[in-house]
Amino acid sequence: MRGTKKIINIYKAVSLILLNTMLLLIFLNLFLQLLIVIFEDRDPKGSMRFGMEALKEVYPNLSEKDILTLGHETWYAQEYKYEPFTQFARNAQKGEFLNIHEEGFRHIQDQCSYPINKSNYNIFLFGGSTAFGYGVRDNETIPSRLQHRLRNSYNFTSVCVYNFGRGAYFSIQEGILLQNLIRKNQIPDISIHVDLLNDYFFPDSQPKFTSQLSDYMAGKNKVISALSELPITRIIVYLFSRDSSLAKGEKDLTETTKRYFINKKIIESISQGFGINAYFVVQPIPLYKYNLSNHIIYSKYPNTLDAEMNSKLGYKILREQYENLNFKDRKNIIWLADMQENKSENLYVDSVHYNPAFSDEIADEIAKNIKGAIHHKQNAGK
């Protein structure tokens, strides 16, 4: 009897400890979830992590209120949806400075209607967040300034530009997005692809949510996935996680660069079949031929470009491969990587995204390179 009674007492003690532990975990998670709800929106995202004093230097013509509104609409309001083939797209959005159409393009100044009117001269511009225009208003993005330049400097009044830039997109996804639009009978006269920064940021050519989708499809890590959603787990990960390095060596980045030129040929082949003139812009980046002493954010936060180090070596490799291309393969490349070489002013609103003035300059260079194609096609009787 004594042995049985002892076992019962031990069982009761263990049960009480387990019950109290479970209750403690439940209440702790409820409390932490409350803290997350209270403080999550206060956690600085994107450019907002640099602080208002730095941002006032970056945006000398904006009030503090407008800086906060622009930052919120750019970084805090971004929500994603699944999209077939491209993997993801940003949800439609209506804001004071940032508006996204339900079909996935960002509005520009004097936005043309959609679906496209084929009596107009339609231009689709693709790219990542720099093309989309993170950190600038709708009318200050590269596509918006491009339409303005073409209409006002060259009198192409029927030109309609559509901003299909999307954050984290690189050349493979852009080619697929162009195909999706063609399937919907939305066929532009010109497609412009502003690239390379993200091709080197994702050097293995895996889109942003590949890991999560791969685990889901394989049915892996269900328990881990469930536990990862607990507030206590989310806070531990936030406090102790460190960004994993994506740094690659010369061999890997050479393959990334070759893959970009393969993607270019695929887009060209598709475009040719549908009468689209395709142009490929090698975009300026902070780590190539730019005096970083002029970079306001970098001067205050020197580690802000650590995640972009692949592009520094990548652009050197890119230049070598570009120089070895024949005339046919180079003729539709708009090389803008050198355009900031002799500039002595700040060109960025954060680590990599262009400010309004530089966006306008990039748009001007693109306009100069494509005006001949527009003039030729319009004279051909469009």
mmCIF file of C-alpha atoms in Angstrom, residues 90-368:
data_model
loop_
_atom_site.group_PDB
_atom_site.id
_atom_site.type_symbol
_atom_site.label_atom_id
_atom_site.label_comp_id
_atom_site.label_asym_id
_atom_site.label_seq_id
_atom_site.Cartn_x
_atom_site.Cartn_y
_atom_site.Cartn_z
ATOM 1 C CA ARG A 90 1.807 42.871 -53.522
ATOM 2 C CA ASN A 91 -1.862 43.458 -52.710
ATOM 3 C CA ALA A 92 -3.823 46.353 -54.162
ATOM 4 C CA GLN A 93 -3.325 49.466 -52.065
ATOM 5 C CA LYS A 94 -4.767 52.965 -51.809
ATOM 6 C CA GLY A 95 -2.801 55.657 -50.050
ATOM 7 C CA GLU A 96 -1.829 59.283 -50.091
ATOM 8 C CA PHE A 97 1.525 58.674 -51.793
ATOM 9 C CA LEU A 98 1.455 55.032 -52.880
ATOM 10 C CA ASN A 99 -1.285 53.334 -54.892
ATOM 11 C CA ILE A 100 -1.283 49.841 -56.408
ATOM 12 C CA HIS A 101 -3.840 48.706 -58.977
ATOM 13 C CA GLU A 102 -5.591 45.388 -58.405
ATOM 14 C CA GLU A 103 -3.828 44.057 -61.535
ATOM 15 C CA GLY A 104 -0.463 44.503 -59.837
ATOM 16 C CA PHE A 105 1.033 47.719 -61.227
ATOM 17 C CA ARG A 106 1.762 50.850 -59.240
ATOM 18 C CA HIS A 107 0.027 54.032 -60.300
ATOM 19 C CA ILE A 108 2.013 56.856 -61.856
ATOM 20 C CA GLN A 109 1.236 60.489 -62.562
ATOM 21 C CA ASP A 110 -1.508 60.747 -65.249
ATOM 22 C CA GLN A 111 -2.010 57.003 -65.154
ATOM 23 C CA CYS A 112 -3.550 55.555 -68.323
ATOM 24 C CA SER A 113 -6.511 53.225 -68.055
ATOM 25 C CA TYR A 114 -6.228 49.454 -67.816
ATOM 26 C CA PRO A 115 -6.710 47.123 -69.667
ATOM 27 C CA ILE A 116 -4.462 48.896 -72.124
ATOM 28 C CA ASN A 117 -5.798 50.830 -75.084
ATOM 29 C CA LYS A 118 -3.965 49.465 -78.104
ATOM 30 C CA SER A 119 -4.331 52.765 -79.949
ATOM 31 C CA ASN A 120 -1.828 54.176 -77.428
ATOM 32 C CA TYR A 121 1.899 53.429 -77.372
ATOM 33 C CA ASN A 122 2.170 51.193 -74.303
ATOM 34 C CA ILE A 123 5.311 50.624 -72.272
ATOM 35 C CA PHE A 124 5.588 48.097 -69.433
ATOM 36 C CA LEU A 125 8.488 48.686 -67.036
ATOM 37 C CA PHE A 126 9.623 45.749 -64.900
ATOM 38 C CA GLY A 127 12.125 45.453 -62.077
ATOM 39 C CA GLY A 128 12.442 45.126 -58.320
ATOM 40 C CA SER A 129 11.750 47.598 -55.548
ATOM 41 C CA THR A 130 13.975 50.247 -57.173
ATOM 42 C CA ALA A 131 11.747 50.189 -60.263
ATOM 43 C CA PHE A 132 8.613 50.069 -58.133
ATOM 44 C CA GLY A 133 9.936 53.096 -56.255
ATOM 45 C CA TYR A 134 10.233 52.223 -52.575
ATOM 46 C CA GLY A 135 10.576 55.420 -50.593
ATOM 47 C CA VAL A 136 9.249 57.829 -53.223
ATOM 48 C CA ARG A 137 5.763 58.975 -54.190
ATOM 49 C CA ASP A 138 3.764 57.679 -57.160
ATOM 50 C CA ASN A 139 4.740 60.623 -59.344
ATOM 51 C CA GLU A 140 8.452 60.327 -58.451
ATOM 52 C CA THR A 141 9.137 56.761 -59.598
ATOM 53 C CA ILE A 142 11.226 55.932 -62.670
ATOM 54 C CA PRO A 143 8.162 54.841 -64.719
ATOM 55 C CA SER A 144 6.253 57.997 -63.820
ATOM 56 C CA ARG A 145 9.141 60.253 -64.751
ATOM 57 C CA LEU A 146 9.701 58.215 -67.939
ATOM 58 C CA GLN A 147 6.165 58.878 -69.150
ATOM 59 C CA HIS A 148 6.517 62.557 -68.242
ATOM 60 C CA ARG A 149 9.805 62.823 -70.143
ATOM 61 C CA LEU A 150 8.524 61.058 -73.251
ATOM 62 C CA ARG A 151 5.374 63.154 -73.405
ATOM 63 C CA ASN A 152 6.891 66.524 -72.592
ATOM 64 C CA SER A 153 10.460 66.361 -73.908
ATOM 65 C CA TYR A 154 9.791 64.342 -77.069
ATOM 66 C CA ASN A 155 6.099 65.075 -77.687
ATOM 67 C CA PHE A 156 5.062 61.410 -77.637
ATOM 68 C CA THR A 157 1.623 62.311 -76.306
ATOM 69 C CA SER A 158 0.108 58.853 -76.801
ATOM 70 C CA VAL A 159 2.699 57.090 -74.634
ATOM 71 C CA CYS A 160 1.334 55.178 -71.644
ATOM 72 C CA VAL A 161 3.786 53.727 -69.110
ATOM 73 C CA TYR A 162 2.806 51.026 -66.597
ATOM 74 C CA ASN A 163 4.893 50.381 -63.492
ATOM 75 C CA PHE A 164 5.143 46.608 -63.066
ATOM 76 C CA GLY A 165 8.151 46.877 -60.751
ATOM 77 C CA ARG A 166 7.745 44.652 -57.690
ATOM 78 C CA GLY A 167 9.802 44.404 -54.521
ATOM 79 C CA ALA A 168 12.262 41.456 -54.474
ATOM 80 C CA TYR A 169 11.635 40.576 -58.156
ATOM 81 C CA PHE A 170 14.571 39.743 -60.405
ATOM 82 C CA SER A 171 14.951 38.944 -64.096
ATOM 83 C CA ILE A 172 13.431 35.432 -64.082
ATOM 84 C CA GLN A 173 10.224 36.555 -62.365
ATOM 85 C CA GLU A 174 9.947 39.569 -64.654
ATOM 86 C CA GLY A 175 10.069 37.346 -67.714
ATOM 87 C CA ILE A 176 7.314 35.165 -66.271
ATOM 88 C CA LEU A 177 5.241 38.237 -65.361
ATOM 89 C CA LEU A 178 5.556 39.496 -68.935
ATOM 90 C CA GLN A 179 4.300 36.109 -70.180
ATOM 91 C CA ASN A 180 1.349 36.259 -67.778
ATOM 92 C CA LEU A 181 0.388 39.674 -69.145
ATOM 93 C CA ILE A 182 0.711 38.478 -72.734
ATOM 94 C CA ARG A 183 -1.629 35.572 -71.927
ATOM 95 C CA LYS A 184 -4.174 38.157 -70.787
ATOM 96 C CA ASN A 185 -3.736 39.913 -74.152
ATOM 97 C CA GLN A 186 -1.981 42.828 -72.466
ATOM 98 C CA ILE A 187 0.860 43.187 -74.952
ATOM 99 C CA PRO A 188 3.024 46.304 -74.742
ATOM 100 C CA ASP A 189 4.924 47.963 -77.557
ATOM 101 C CA ILE A 190 8.020 48.155 -75.375
ATOM 102 C CA SER A 191 9.071 46.211 -72.285
ATOM 103 C CA ILE A 192 11.838 47.681 -70.122
ATOM 104 C CA HIS A 193 13.631 45.548 -67.528
ATOM 105 C CA VAL A 194 15.557 47.430 -64.819
ATOM 106 C CA ASP A 195 17.787 44.843 -63.209
ATOM 107 C CA LEU A 196 20.848 43.319 -61.628
ATOM 108 C CA LEU A 197 20.677 44.520 -57.999
ATOM 109 C CA ASN A 198 18.205 41.759 -57.094
ATOM 110 C CA ASP A 199 19.797 39.178 -59.384
ATOM 111 C CA TYR A 200 22.852 39.416 -57.133
ATOM 112 C CA PHE A 201 20.770 39.705 -53.948
ATOM 113 C CA PHE A 202 19.184 36.348 -54.895
ATOM 114 C CA PRO A 203 22.287 34.819 -56.519
ATOM 115 C CA ASP A 204 20.799 31.311 -56.589
ATOM 116 C CA SER A 205 17.780 32.622 -58.531
ATOM 117 C CA GLN A 206 15.315 31.486 -55.887
ATOM 118 C CA PRO A 207 12.348 33.856 -55.339
ATOM 119 C CA LYS A 208 11.704 35.359 -51.927
ATOM 120 C CA PHE A 209 9.265 32.785 -50.484
ATOM 121 C CA THR A 210 10.781 29.638 -52.020
ATOM 122 C CA SER A 211 11.844 28.091 -48.711
ATOM 123 C CA GLN A 212 8.424 28.468 -47.086
ATOM 124 C CA LEU A 213 6.573 27.162 -50.144
ATOM 125 C CA SER A 214 8.976 24.231 -50.535
ATOM 126 C CA ASP A 215 8.442 23.145 -46.929
ATOM 127 C CA TYR A 216 4.683 23.496 -47.300
ATOM 128 C CA MET A 217 4.516 21.405 -50.470
ATOM 129 C CA ALA A 218 6.763 18.736 -48.964
ATOM 130 C CA GLY A 219 4.695 18.596 -45.780
ATOM 131 C CA LYS A 220 7.819 19.207 -43.722
ATOM 132 C CA ASN A 221 8.311 20.873 -40.373
ATOM 133 C CA LYS A 222 4.606 20.995 -39.455
ATOM 134 C CA VAL A 223 5.357 20.890 -35.730
ATOM 135 C CA ILE A 224 8.165 23.434 -36.099
ATOM 136 C CA SER A 225 5.908 25.666 -38.189
ATOM 137 C CA ALA A 226 3.202 25.507 -35.546
ATOM 138 C CA LEU A 227 5.662 26.259 -32.739
ATOM 139 C CA SER A 228 7.190 29.115 -34.741
ATOM 140 C CA GLU A 229 3.873 30.959 -34.566
ATOM 141 C CA LEU A 230 3.873 31.039 -30.768
ATOM 142 C CA PRO A 231 4.554 34.539 -29.410
ATOM 143 C CA ILE A 232 7.382 33.300 -27.180
ATOM 144 C CA THR A 233 9.102 31.670 -30.176
ATOM 145 C CA ARG A 234 8.687 34.788 -32.327
ATOM 146 C CA ILE A 235 10.246 36.982 -29.654
ATOM 147 C CA ILE A 236 13.170 34.584 -29.074
ATOM 148 C CA VAL A 237 13.853 34.471 -32.821
ATOM 149 C CA TYR A 238 13.640 38.273 -33.026
ATOM 150 C CA LEU A 239 16.070 38.749 -30.119
ATOM 151 C CA PHE A 240 18.673 36.163 -31.073
ATOM 152 C CA SER A 241 18.479 35.669 -34.831
ATOM 153 C CA ARG A 242 21.154 37.093 -37.088
ATOM 154 C CA ASP A 243 20.896 37.637 -40.814
ATOM 155 C CA SER A 244 22.491 34.706 -42.609
ATOM 156 C CA SER A 245 25.167 35.690 -45.055
ATOM 157 C CA LEU A 246 24.373 35.257 -48.726
ATOM 158 C CA ALA A 247 27.877 36.277 -49.740
ATOM 159 C CA LYS A 248 29.114 34.435 -52.821
ATOM 160 C CA GLY A 249 32.492 34.088 -54.435
ATOM 161 C CA GLU A 250 33.606 34.864 -57.973
ATOM 162 C CA LYS A 251 32.644 31.445 -59.350
ATOM 163 C CA ASP A 252 29.068 31.633 -58.074
ATOM 164 C CA LEU A 253 28.570 35.232 -59.154
ATOM 165 C CA THR A 254 29.944 34.440 -62.599
ATOM 166 C CA GLU A 255 27.216 31.807 -62.914
ATOM 167 C CA THR A 256 24.630 34.302 -61.663
ATOM 168 C CA THR A 257 25.733 36.775 -64.315
ATOM 169 C CA LYS A 258 25.617 34.161 -67.072
ATOM 170 C CA ARG A 259 22.149 33.214 -65.916
ATOM 171 C CA TYR A 260 21.045 36.846 -66.213
ATOM 172 C CA PHE A 261 22.112 36.958 -69.868
ATOM 173 C CA ILE A 262 20.252 33.679 -70.472
ATOM 174 C CA ASN A 263 17.134 35.242 -68.912
ATOM 175 C CA LYS A 264 17.640 38.217 -71.188
ATOM 176 C CA LYS A 265 17.640 35.985 -74.277
ATOM 177 C CA ILE A 266 14.488 34.187 -73.131
ATOM 178 C CA ILE A 267 12.667 37.511 -72.675
ATOM 179 C CA GLU A 268 13.940 38.688 -76.068
ATOM 180 C CA SER A 269 12.659 35.551 -77.785
ATOM 181 C CA ILE A 270 9.222 35.869 -76.230
ATOM 182 C CA SER A 271 9.078 39.583 -76.983
ATOM 183 C CA GLN A 272 10.075 39.127 -80.610
ATOM 184 C CA GLY A 273 7.239 36.687 -81.149
ATOM 185 C CA PHE A 274 4.709 39.311 -80.077
ATOM 186 C CA GLY A 275 6.249 42.384 -81.684
ATOM 187 C CA ILE A 276 7.557 43.813 -78.412
ATOM 188 C CA ASN A 277 10.764 45.851 -78.331
ATOM 189 C CA ALA A 278 12.611 44.676 -75.209
ATOM 190 C CA TYR A 279 15.207 46.842 -73.450
ATOM 191 C CA PHE A 280 17.411 45.848 -70.533
ATOM 192 C CA VAL A 281 18.647 48.495 -68.115
ATOM 193 C CA VAL A 282 21.759 47.808 -66.057
ATOM 194 C CA GLN A 283 20.792 49.880 -63.077
ATOM 195 C CA PRO A 284 23.099 52.032 -60.937
ATOM 196 C CA ILE A 285 23.898 50.604 -57.502
ATOM 197 C CA PRO A 286 25.630 52.236 -54.525
ATOM 198 C CA LEU A 287 28.573 49.809 -54.501
ATOM 199 C CA TYR A 288 29.656 50.418 -58.094
ATOM 200 C CA LYS A 289 31.319 53.682 -59.146
ATOM 201 C CA TYR A 290 29.667 55.853 -56.511
ATOM 202 C CA ASN A 291 31.448 57.867 -53.859
ATOM 203 C CA LEU A 292 29.798 56.543 -50.708
ATOM 204 C CA SER A 293 30.821 59.624 -48.748
ATOM 205 C CA ASN A 294 27.859 61.277 -50.504
ATOM 206 C CA HIS A 295 25.455 58.536 -49.377
ATOM 207 C CA ILE A 296 23.620 60.035 -46.391
ATOM 208 C CA ILE A 297 22.327 56.791 -44.920
ATOM 209 C CA TYR A 298 25.586 54.894 -45.469
ATOM 210 C CA SER A 299 27.594 57.661 -43.806
ATOM 211 C CA LYS A 300 25.464 57.254 -40.659
ATOM 212 C CA TYR A 301 24.947 53.486 -40.853
ATOM 213 C CA PRO A 302 28.024 51.911 -42.539
ATOM 214 C CA ASN A 303 26.622 48.390 -42.184
ATOM 215 C CA THR A 304 23.529 49.171 -44.212
ATOM 216 C CA LEU A 305 25.077 47.845 -47.437
ATOM 217 C CA ASP A 306 26.449 44.601 -45.985
ATOM 218 C CA ALA A 307 23.604 42.590 -47.524
ATOM 219 C CA GLU A 308 24.430 43.998 -50.976
ATOM 220 C CA MET A 309 28.079 42.931 -51.131
ATOM 221 C CA ASN A 310 27.416 40.377 -53.885
ATOM 222 C CA SER A 311 26.603 43.231 -56.237
ATOM 223 C CA LYS A 312 30.010 44.850 -55.674
ATOM 224 C CA LEU A 313 31.898 41.883 -57.103
ATOM 225 C CA GLY A 314 28.994 40.967 -59.363
ATOM 226 C CA TYR A 315 29.117 44.250 -61.248
ATOM 227 C CA LYS A 316 32.821 43.816 -61.988
ATOM 228 C CA ILE A 317 32.073 40.409 -63.461
ATOM 229 C CA LEU A 318 29.061 41.840 -65.271
ATOM 230 C CA ARG A 319 31.174 44.527 -66.906
ATOM 231 C CA GLU A 320 33.636 41.937 -68.202
ATOM 232 C CA GLN A 321 30.861 39.771 -69.661
ATOM 233 C CA TYR A 322 29.146 42.830 -71.131
ATOM 234 C CA GLU A 323 32.341 43.910 -72.884
ATOM 235 C CA ASN A 324 32.596 40.477 -74.485
ATOM 236 C CA LEU A 325 29.102 40.564 -75.966
ATOM 237 C CA ASN A 326 28.703 41.038 -79.695
ATOM 238 C CA PHE A 327 26.858 44.039 -81.101
ATOM 239 C CA LYS A 328 23.577 42.153 -81.532
ATOM 240 C CA ASP A 329 23.483 41.098 -77.885
ATOM 241 C CA ARG A 330 24.477 44.557 -76.631
ATOM 242 C CA LYS A 331 22.288 46.793 -78.761
ATOM 243 C CA ASN A 332 19.210 46.669 -76.509
ATOM 244 C CA ILE A 333 21.141 46.964 -73.229
ATOM 245 C CA ILE A 334 20.979 50.396 -71.608
ATOM 246 C CA TRP A 335 24.116 50.540 -69.467
ATOM 247 C CA LEU A 336 23.483 53.021 -66.637
ATOM 248 C CA ALA A 337 25.813 51.531 -64.036
ATOM 249 C CA ASP A 338 28.386 54.313 -64.567
ATOM 250 C CA MET A 339 26.046 57.307 -64.478
ATOM 251 C CA GLN A 340 26.714 58.186 -60.826
ATOM 252 C CA GLU A 341 30.515 57.983 -61.104
ATOM 253 C CA ASN A 342 31.220 61.727 -60.954
ATOM 254 C CA LYS A 343 28.247 62.793 -58.861
ATOM 255 C CA SER A 344 28.843 64.501 -55.541
ATOM 256 C CA GLU A 345 25.322 64.446 -54.094
ATOM 257 C CA ASN A 346 23.172 61.955 -52.239
ATOM 258 C CA LEU A 347 21.183 59.763 -54.646
ATOM 259 C CA TYR A 348 19.359 57.391 -52.290
ATOM 260 C CA VAL A 349 16.466 57.561 -49.819
ATOM 261 C CA ASP A 350 17.764 54.532 -47.903
ATOM 262 C CA SER A 351 20.450 51.927 -48.562
ATOM 263 C CA VAL A 352 19.650 51.191 -52.245
ATOM 264 C CA HIS A 353 16.442 52.957 -53.350
ATOM 265 C CA TYR A 354 16.767 56.044 -55.533
ATOM 266 C CA ASN A 355 15.635 59.493 -54.477
ATOM 267 C CA PRO A 356 13.246 61.494 -56.712
ATOM 268 C CA ALA A 357 15.979 63.455 -58.489
ATOM 269 C CA PHE A 358 17.993 60.361 -59.368
ATOM 270 C CA SER A 359 14.855 58.504 -60.462
ATOM 271 C CA ASP A 360 14.191 61.358 -62.872
ATOM 272 C CA GLU A 361 17.752 61.213 -64.237
ATOM 273 C CA ILE A 362 17.495 57.461 -64.790
ATOM 274 C CA ALA A 363 14.160 57.951 -66.543
ATOM 275 C CA ASP A 364 15.732 60.602 -68.767
ATOM 276 C CA GLU A 365 18.521 58.231 -69.822
ATOM 277 C CA ILE A 366 16.014 55.486 -70.603
ATOM 278 C CA ALA A 367 13.909 57.923 -72.624
ATOM 279 C CA LYS A 368 16.932 58.919 -74.717
#
